[in-house]
Amino acid sequence: MTEGNTQHWQALGRRHHLPPFSDYKALNAKGSRIITRAEGVYLWDSAGNRILDGMAGLWCVNVGYGREELVQAAARQMRELPYYNLFFQTAHPPVLELAEAIAEIAPAGMTHVFFTGSGSESNDTVLRMVRHYWAVKGQPQKQVIIGRWNGYHGSTVAGASLGGMKAMHGQGGLPIPGIEHIDQPYWYGEGGDEDPEAFGVRMAEQLEQKILQVGVEKVAAFIAEPIQGAGGVIIPPDSYWPKIHEILARYDILFIADEVICGFGRTGEWFGSDYYGSAPDLMPIAKGLTSGYVPMGGVIVRDEVAAVLNEGGEFFHGFTYSGHPVAAAVALENLRILKREGIIDRVRTHTAPYLQRRWRELADHPLVGEARGLGMLGALELVKDKRTRTRFSGIELGMRCREHCLDNGLVMRAVGDTLIISPPLVISEAQIDELVSKARLCLDLTAGEVE
């Protein structure tokens, strides 16, 4: 690829393209980086630079790029049945077989699936489904869903409302009515000198306080990611989830575990709920379901909830592309690859422990206040003073480091002054070494600037 091609595509972007989550004025002045191909854990841009993708696309390319099996699955299905909908009391084999395959790997007692086109649509669906569930049970007043500040559940109106990203709430009059939030279990950023386990219990107890404040008779569900992804890879203290489950059981409130990021092997288990021993009532899924090769999402539903929905008459909800046959065929093959190659087992027993050991070595860097991670997830907290956890002010240190990473062949994401990774599950030890080495180089380059 030539520089001329790059300039051509950047010009097209300036003239016609409005990308997601972008400052259009700033991006148009700079120009987009043009990604042209990918293989394994690597990307190539239009200038020919090879880049290790430490974010697996957007948390999703679990089996890596260039899997011919997924290409062929899509091609076969396109030739046989490229599209049909699930409205009008119809179905097709790929979606039915996929529903069965998901039921086989889901937590016990979760054997029903409603399909969508994305994680955002999945979280729109759980809002509708939860409220419909309680109405069928004769408790239509149970409308309120409690989420967490800095949680992320998508960018649609309902998804952004369920999430707790205040910048998103500031655009468009969000959140919509009937959504409440409690604090996140972010010990490094918000726990101070408090014991982590005591902090975890205290954050969980906010759920009970909010339930009682709103009124038990009005609260329908609590939604949370097992590990907050877009919020900065926030890993709760071990005391957090047991206390949350105790509170939900006490007040008979549904639990929605958003598995859009954690699902399909990211934690070394099929789902983050498996890792934490949770028993959700609903699980939104997407991303790793197809390894990002085609868009698809869904909601896995506990049997007791599905039994109520089965008695509730028509559920007036769905999408043109719910259970798209091509997406279903790709998802089926993706699940077969994860099983056949033992990818999740290898993550759990081998590559995730190796990644976490190497990743924590970065804690000795002068800019790193904490290096944390779990499974194939990691975060670095960038600070000015390790002892006080004081941040740099006014210089967007995380974005500076992210730019150094891209310039030196590594994708890491900046969430404020927290750098995060989520590499493909197929990453090797040698590639983990490369990732950590490049991360350290870019930390050094960033430190050189702020000095």
Short mmCIF file of C-alpha atoms in Angstrom, two decimals, residues 18-372:
data_model
loop_
_atom_site.label_atom_id
_atom_site.label_comp_id
_atom_site.label_asym_id
_atom_site.label_seq_id
_atom_site.Cartn_x
_atom_site.Cartn_y
_atom_site.Cartn_z
CA LEU A 18 -18.91 9.92 10.49
CA PRO A 19 -17.18 7.29 12.66
CA PRO A 20 -18.34 6.19 16.14
CA PHE A 21 -17.03 7.76 19.36
CA SER A 22 -14.98 10.41 17.56
CA ASP A 23 -14.19 14.11 17.83
CA TYR A 24 -14.81 14.80 14.15
CA LYS A 25 -12.92 18.08 14.01
CA ALA A 26 -9.81 16.61 15.64
CA LEU A 27 -9.94 13.41 13.58
CA ASN A 28 -10.37 15.27 10.29
CA ALA A 29 -7.31 17.38 11.09
CA LYS A 30 -5.23 14.28 11.82
CA GLY A 31 -6.67 11.66 9.46
CA SER A 32 -7.69 8.10 10.29
CA ARG A 33 -5.20 5.24 10.41
CA ILE A 34 -6.30 2.97 7.56
CA ILE A 35 -6.28 -0.74 8.44
CA THR A 36 -6.15 -2.89 5.32
CA ARG A 37 -5.64 -6.52 6.37
CA ALA A 38 -5.11 -8.84 9.35
CA GLU A 39 -3.80 -12.31 10.18
CA GLY A 40 -3.60 -14.10 13.52
CA VAL A 41 -3.03 -11.40 16.15
CA TYR A 42 -1.64 -8.81 13.73
CA LEU A 43 -3.03 -5.92 11.68
CA TRP A 44 -1.44 -4.10 8.75
CA ASP A 45 -2.14 -0.48 7.90
CA SER A 46 -2.06 1.17 4.47
CA ALA A 47 1.56 2.23 4.99
CA GLY A 48 2.58 -1.41 5.46
CA ASN A 49 3.13 -1.24 9.22
CA ARG A 50 2.49 -4.44 11.19
CA ILE A 51 0.63 -3.87 14.47
CA LEU A 52 0.00 -6.38 17.26
CA ASP A 53 -3.70 -6.07 18.09
CA GLY A 54 -3.77 -5.99 21.87
CA MET A 55 -7.51 -5.30 21.86
CA ALA A 56 -8.74 -8.17 19.64
CA GLY A 57 -10.49 -5.63 17.46
CA LEU A 58 -12.99 -4.33 20.00
CA TRP A 59 -12.74 -7.15 22.59
CA CYS A 60 -14.11 -9.59 20.04
CA VAL A 61 -11.67 -11.38 17.68
CA ASN A 62 -11.22 -14.30 20.07
CA VAL A 63 -10.00 -16.91 17.56
CA GLY A 64 -7.78 -14.44 15.72
CA TYR A 65 -7.90 -13.01 12.22
CA GLY A 66 -7.81 -14.96 8.97
CA ARG A 67 -9.74 -18.07 10.01
CA GLU A 68 -10.71 -19.67 6.73
CA GLU A 69 -13.23 -21.94 8.49
CA LEU A 70 -15.34 -18.90 9.34
CA VAL A 71 -15.09 -17.54 5.82
CA GLN A 72 -16.25 -20.86 4.39
CA ALA A 73 -19.10 -21.15 6.92
CA ALA A 74 -20.37 -17.75 5.78
CA ALA A 75 -19.98 -18.60 2.10
CA ARG A 76 -21.82 -21.94 2.40
CA GLN A 77 -24.71 -20.31 4.22
CA MET A 78 -24.92 -17.42 1.77
CA ARG A 79 -25.27 -19.88 -1.10
CA GLU A 80 -27.97 -21.92 0.67
CA LEU A 81 -30.00 -19.30 2.55
CA PRO A 82 -28.44 -15.83 2.67
CA TYR A 83 -31.26 -14.33 4.70
CA TYR A 84 -34.60 -14.97 6.22
CA ASN A 85 -36.24 -13.46 9.27
CA LEU A 86 -37.57 -15.04 12.45
CA PHE A 87 -40.87 -13.16 12.36
CA PHE A 88 -44.19 -14.73 11.21
CA GLN A 89 -43.65 -18.01 13.08
CA THR A 90 -40.67 -19.09 10.97
CA ALA A 91 -37.14 -20.21 11.79
CA HIS A 92 -34.17 -21.77 10.01
CA PRO A 93 -31.69 -24.54 10.89
CA PRO A 94 -28.60 -22.39 11.64
CA VAL A 95 -30.30 -20.33 14.34
CA LEU A 96 -31.94 -23.35 15.97
CA GLU A 97 -28.67 -25.28 16.00
CA LEU A 98 -26.87 -22.24 17.41
CA ALA A 99 -29.43 -21.85 20.19
CA GLU A 100 -28.81 -25.48 21.14
CA ALA A 101 -25.01 -25.02 21.01
CA ILE A 102 -25.19 -21.98 23.28
CA ALA A 103 -27.47 -23.81 25.71
CA GLU A 104 -24.83 -26.55 25.98
CA ILE A 105 -22.10 -24.14 27.13
CA ALA A 106 -24.19 -21.67 29.16
CA PRO A 107 -24.41 -21.85 32.96
CA ALA A 108 -26.74 -24.57 34.26
CA GLY A 109 -30.42 -23.83 33.84
CA MET A 110 -29.95 -21.31 31.01
CA THR A 111 -31.17 -23.05 27.86
CA HIS A 112 -33.08 -20.34 25.95
CA VAL A 113 -31.68 -17.65 23.64
CA PHE A 114 -33.17 -14.52 22.04
CA PHE A 115 -30.98 -13.32 19.16
CA THR A 116 -30.04 -9.74 18.26
CA GLY A 117 -27.53 -8.00 16.03
CA SER A 118 -25.17 -6.54 18.65
CA GLY A 119 -24.41 -6.12 22.34
CA SER A 120 -26.26 -2.80 22.40
CA GLU A 121 -29.36 -4.48 20.96
CA SER A 122 -28.96 -7.26 23.52
CA ASN A 123 -29.13 -4.74 26.34
CA ASP A 124 -32.12 -3.00 24.78
CA THR A 125 -33.70 -6.44 24.74
CA VAL A 126 -33.05 -7.18 28.43
CA LEU A 127 -34.71 -3.90 29.42
CA ARG A 128 -37.82 -4.82 27.42
CA MET A 129 -37.73 -8.46 28.49
CA VAL A 130 -37.32 -7.80 32.21
CA ARG A 131 -40.20 -5.35 32.32
CA HIS A 132 -42.39 -7.69 30.29
CA TYR A 133 -41.47 -10.57 32.64
CA TRP A 134 -42.67 -8.69 35.73
CA ALA A 135 -45.84 -7.52 33.96
CA VAL A 136 -46.71 -11.13 33.07
CA LYS A 137 -46.18 -12.03 36.73
CA GLY A 138 -48.74 -9.39 37.70
CA GLN A 139 -46.20 -6.85 38.97
CA PRO A 140 -46.06 -4.23 36.20
CA GLN A 141 -44.84 -1.62 38.68
CA LYS A 142 -41.44 -3.38 38.81
CA GLN A 143 -39.80 -1.20 36.15
CA VAL A 144 -36.57 0.12 37.67
CA ILE A 145 -33.24 -1.40 36.63
CA ILE A 146 -30.16 -0.58 38.68
CA GLY A 147 -26.77 -0.33 36.94
CA ARG A 148 -23.35 0.98 37.96
CA TRP A 149 -21.58 4.25 37.35
CA ASN A 150 -18.88 3.77 34.70
CA GLY A 151 -20.46 0.51 33.56
CA TYR A 152 -20.89 0.10 29.82
CA HIS A 153 -23.87 -1.61 28.19
CA GLY A 154 -23.83 -0.14 24.70
CA SER A 155 -24.58 3.17 23.05
CA THR A 156 -28.23 2.90 22.06
CA VAL A 157 -30.69 4.95 24.13
CA ALA A 158 -31.48 2.04 26.45
CA GLY A 159 -27.93 0.67 26.49
CA ALA A 160 -26.36 4.03 27.28
CA SER A 161 -28.98 4.61 29.98
CA LEU A 162 -28.30 1.27 31.63
CA GLY A 163 -24.59 2.06 31.50
CA GLY A 164 -23.09 4.68 33.76
CA MET A 165 -20.89 6.68 31.40
CA LYS A 166 -21.65 10.26 32.37
CA ALA A 167 -20.23 11.72 29.15
CA MET A 168 -22.77 9.65 27.22
CA HIS A 169 -25.56 10.73 29.57
CA GLY A 170 -24.65 14.32 28.83
CA GLN A 171 -25.74 13.94 25.20
CA GLY A 172 -29.37 13.31 24.39
CA GLY A 173 -31.08 13.67 27.76
CA LEU A 174 -30.00 10.32 29.22
CA PRO A 175 -30.60 8.20 31.17
CA ILE A 176 -34.22 7.47 30.35
CA PRO A 177 -36.64 7.16 33.30
CA GLY A 178 -36.57 4.01 35.37
CA ILE A 179 -32.78 3.59 35.50
CA GLU A 180 -30.72 4.07 38.68
CA HIS A 181 -27.00 3.69 39.36
CA ILE A 182 -24.67 2.76 42.21
CA ASP A 183 -20.89 3.11 42.51
CA GLN A 184 -18.47 0.74 40.77
CA PRO A 185 -16.12 -1.61 42.69
CA TYR A 186 -13.01 0.26 41.49
CA TRP A 187 -10.65 -0.26 44.41
CA TYR A 188 -7.52 1.32 42.90
CA GLY A 189 -9.26 4.50 41.75
CA GLU A 190 -11.88 4.90 44.48
CA GLY A 191 -10.93 2.66 47.40
CA GLY A 192 -8.04 4.70 48.76
CA ASP A 193 -6.34 3.03 51.71
CA GLU A 194 -9.39 0.91 52.53
CA ASP A 195 -8.92 -2.86 52.69
CA PRO A 196 -9.96 -4.21 49.25
CA GLU A 197 -12.33 -6.83 50.66
CA ALA A 198 -14.02 -4.34 52.97
CA PHE A 199 -14.31 -1.96 50.01
CA GLY A 200 -15.92 -4.71 47.90
CA VAL A 201 -18.56 -5.37 50.55
CA ARG A 202 -19.25 -1.66 50.99
CA MET A 203 -19.75 -1.16 47.25
CA ALA A 204 -22.06 -4.19 47.09
CA GLU A 205 -24.10 -2.88 50.02
CA GLN A 206 -24.92 0.20 47.94
CA LEU A 207 -27.18 -2.09 45.93
CA GLU A 208 -29.31 -2.85 48.98
CA GLN A 209 -29.40 0.83 49.90
CA LYS A 210 -30.58 1.76 46.41
CA ILE A 211 -33.22 -1.00 46.39
CA LEU A 212 -34.65 0.27 49.67
CA GLN A 213 -34.46 3.89 48.49
CA VAL A 214 -36.35 3.17 45.27
CA GLY A 215 -38.72 0.66 46.88
CA VAL A 216 -38.46 -3.11 46.60
CA GLU A 217 -41.81 -3.25 44.86
CA LYS A 218 -40.44 -1.09 42.01
CA VAL A 219 -37.05 -2.70 41.35
CA ALA A 220 -36.97 -5.19 38.48
CA ALA A 221 -33.29 -6.08 38.02
CA PHE A 222 -29.62 -5.28 38.58
CA ILE A 223 -27.30 -5.19 35.54
CA ALA A 224 -23.50 -5.43 35.67
CA GLU A 225 -20.51 -6.75 33.77
CA PRO A 226 -18.59 -9.49 35.60
CA ILE A 227 -15.52 -7.36 34.88
CA GLN A 228 -16.06 -3.81 33.63
CA GLY A 229 -14.39 -3.64 30.23
CA ALA A 230 -14.77 -0.23 28.62
CA GLY A 231 -14.73 1.34 32.08
CA GLY A 232 -11.08 0.38 32.44
CA VAL A 233 -10.91 -3.37 33.17
CA ILE A 234 -12.30 -2.95 36.68
CA ILE A 235 -11.87 -6.27 38.51
CA PRO A 236 -14.01 -6.37 41.67
CA PRO A 237 -12.55 -7.54 44.99
CA ASP A 238 -13.34 -11.18 45.80
CA SER A 239 -15.89 -10.08 48.41
CA TYR A 240 -18.02 -8.18 45.91
CA TRP A 241 -19.99 -10.75 43.91
CA PRO A 242 -20.98 -13.01 46.85
CA LYS A 243 -22.47 -9.99 48.63
CA ILE A 244 -24.29 -8.85 45.49
CA HIS A 245 -25.85 -12.29 45.01
CA GLU A 246 -26.92 -12.39 48.66
CA ILE A 247 -28.73 -9.05 48.29
CA LEU A 248 -30.45 -9.98 45.03
CA ALA A 249 -31.71 -13.25 46.52
CA ARG A 250 -32.98 -11.48 49.64
CA TYR A 251 -35.19 -9.14 47.61
CA ASP A 252 -36.09 -11.46 44.68
CA ILE A 253 -34.59 -9.19 42.04
CA LEU A 254 -33.38 -10.41 38.64
CA PHE A 255 -29.67 -10.40 37.86
CA ILE A 256 -28.48 -9.42 34.38
CA ALA A 257 -24.82 -10.38 33.81
CA ASP A 258 -23.61 -8.46 30.76
CA GLU A 259 -21.28 -11.01 29.11
CA VAL A 260 -20.71 -9.08 25.89
CA ILE A 261 -17.00 -8.71 26.70
CA CYS A 262 -16.37 -11.51 29.21
CA GLY A 263 -18.22 -14.21 27.28
CA PHE A 264 -16.70 -16.93 25.08
CA GLY A 265 -13.40 -17.45 26.86
CA ARG A 266 -12.09 -14.05 27.87
CA THR A 267 -11.67 -15.06 31.54
CA GLY A 268 -10.49 -18.61 30.82
CA GLU A 269 -14.04 -19.90 31.25
CA TRP A 270 -16.88 -19.87 28.76
CA PHE A 271 -18.44 -16.93 30.62
CA GLY A 272 -17.37 -14.50 33.30
CA SER A 273 -20.32 -15.79 35.32
CA ASP A 274 -18.67 -19.23 35.31
CA TYR A 275 -15.46 -17.70 36.63
CA TYR A 276 -17.27 -15.98 39.51
CA GLY A 277 -19.75 -18.77 40.21
CA SER A 278 -22.70 -16.52 39.40
CA ALA A 279 -26.19 -17.70 38.42
CA PRO A 280 -27.64 -14.91 36.27
CA ASP A 281 -31.23 -14.71 35.11
CA LEU A 282 -30.29 -13.08 31.80
CA MET A 283 -26.95 -12.82 29.99
CA PRO A 284 -26.51 -10.39 27.07
CA ILE A 285 -23.90 -11.74 24.63
CA ALA A 286 -22.19 -10.61 21.40
CA LYS A 287 -18.57 -9.93 20.30
CA GLY A 288 -16.79 -13.27 20.88
CA LEU A 289 -19.91 -15.18 19.78
CA THR A 290 -18.73 -14.82 16.16
CA SER A 291 -15.20 -13.59 16.99
CA GLY A 292 -16.37 -10.34 15.40
CA TYR A 293 -16.39 -11.79 11.86
CA VAL A 294 -20.04 -10.82 11.39
CA PRO A 295 -22.35 -8.86 13.71
CA MET A 296 -24.44 -10.92 16.12
CA GLY A 297 -25.71 -10.72 19.68
CA GLY A 298 -28.26 -12.34 21.92
CA VAL A 299 -29.65 -12.81 25.40
CA ILE A 300 -29.33 -16.14 27.18
CA VAL A 301 -32.34 -16.57 29.45
CA ARG A 302 -32.77 -18.68 32.58
CA ASP A 303 -35.39 -21.40 32.18
CA GLU A 304 -37.62 -20.05 34.96
CA VAL A 305 -37.71 -16.64 33.26
CA ALA A 306 -38.40 -18.23 29.86
CA ALA A 307 -41.27 -20.22 31.39
CA VAL A 308 -42.95 -16.97 32.48
CA LEU A 309 -42.37 -15.38 29.06
CA ASN A 310 -43.92 -18.45 27.41
CA GLU A 311 -47.16 -17.71 29.26
CA GLY A 312 -47.17 -14.00 28.52
CA GLY A 313 -48.63 -13.80 25.03
CA GLU A 314 -46.80 -11.97 22.25
CA PHE A 315 -43.51 -10.25 23.10
CA PHE A 316 -43.59 -7.19 20.85
CA HIS A 317 -39.85 -6.96 20.29
CA GLY A 318 -37.28 -8.07 17.72
CA PHE A 319 -35.03 -7.01 14.87
CA THR A 320 -34.84 -7.57 11.13
CA TYR A 321 -31.52 -9.32 11.61
CA SER A 322 -32.34 -11.30 14.76
CA GLY A 323 -30.67 -14.68 14.29
CA HIS A 324 -29.40 -13.87 10.78
CA PRO A 325 -28.61 -17.25 9.14
CA VAL A 326 -25.12 -16.25 7.97
CA ALA A 327 -24.21 -14.89 11.40
CA ALA A 328 -25.60 -18.04 13.03
CA ALA A 329 -23.54 -20.27 10.74
CA VAL A 330 -20.37 -18.31 11.54
CA ALA A 331 -21.14 -18.40 15.27
CA LEU A 332 -21.63 -22.17 15.16
CA GLU A 333 -18.27 -22.67 13.46
CA ASN A 334 -16.63 -20.23 15.87
CA LEU A 335 -17.87 -22.26 18.84
CA ARG A 336 -16.62 -25.44 17.16
CA ILE A 337 -13.15 -23.89 16.76
CA LEU A 338 -13.05 -22.82 20.42
CA LYS A 339 -13.93 -26.38 21.45
CA ARG A 340 -11.94 -28.33 18.85
CA GLU A 341 -8.70 -26.45 19.44
CA GLY A 342 -9.12 -26.30 23.22
CA ILE A 343 -8.58 -22.55 23.08
CA ILE A 344 -10.40 -21.70 26.31
CA ASP A 345 -8.71 -24.50 28.24
CA ARG A 346 -5.34 -23.25 27.00
CA VAL A 347 -6.18 -19.70 28.07
CA ARG A 348 -7.11 -20.90 31.55
CA THR A 349 -4.14 -23.18 32.14
CA HIS A 350 -1.36 -21.63 30.08
CA THR A 351 -1.51 -18.33 28.22
CA ALA A 352 -3.57 -16.30 30.69
CA PRO A 353 -1.29 -17.14 33.64
CA TYR A 354 1.72 -16.31 31.46
CA LEU A 355 0.18 -13.01 30.31
CA GLN A 356 -0.68 -12.01 33.87
CA ARG A 357 2.82 -12.82 35.13
CA ARG A 358 4.46 -10.78 32.36
CA TRP A 359 1.91 -7.97 32.57
CA ARG A 360 2.51 -7.46 36.30
CA GLU A 361 6.21 -6.93 35.61
CA LEU A 362 5.19 -3.52 34.22
CA ALA A 363 4.25 -2.42 37.75
CA ASP A 364 7.90 -1.49 38.32
CA HIS A 365 7.72 1.27 35.70
CA PRO A 366 7.82 4.81 37.17
CA LEU A 367 4.52 5.74 35.49
CA VAL A 368 2.58 2.61 36.53
CA GLY A 369 0.63 2.78 39.79
CA GLU A 370 -1.00 -0.63 39.30
CA ALA A 371 -0.73 -3.42 36.74
CA ARG A 372 -3.77 -5.66 37.10
#
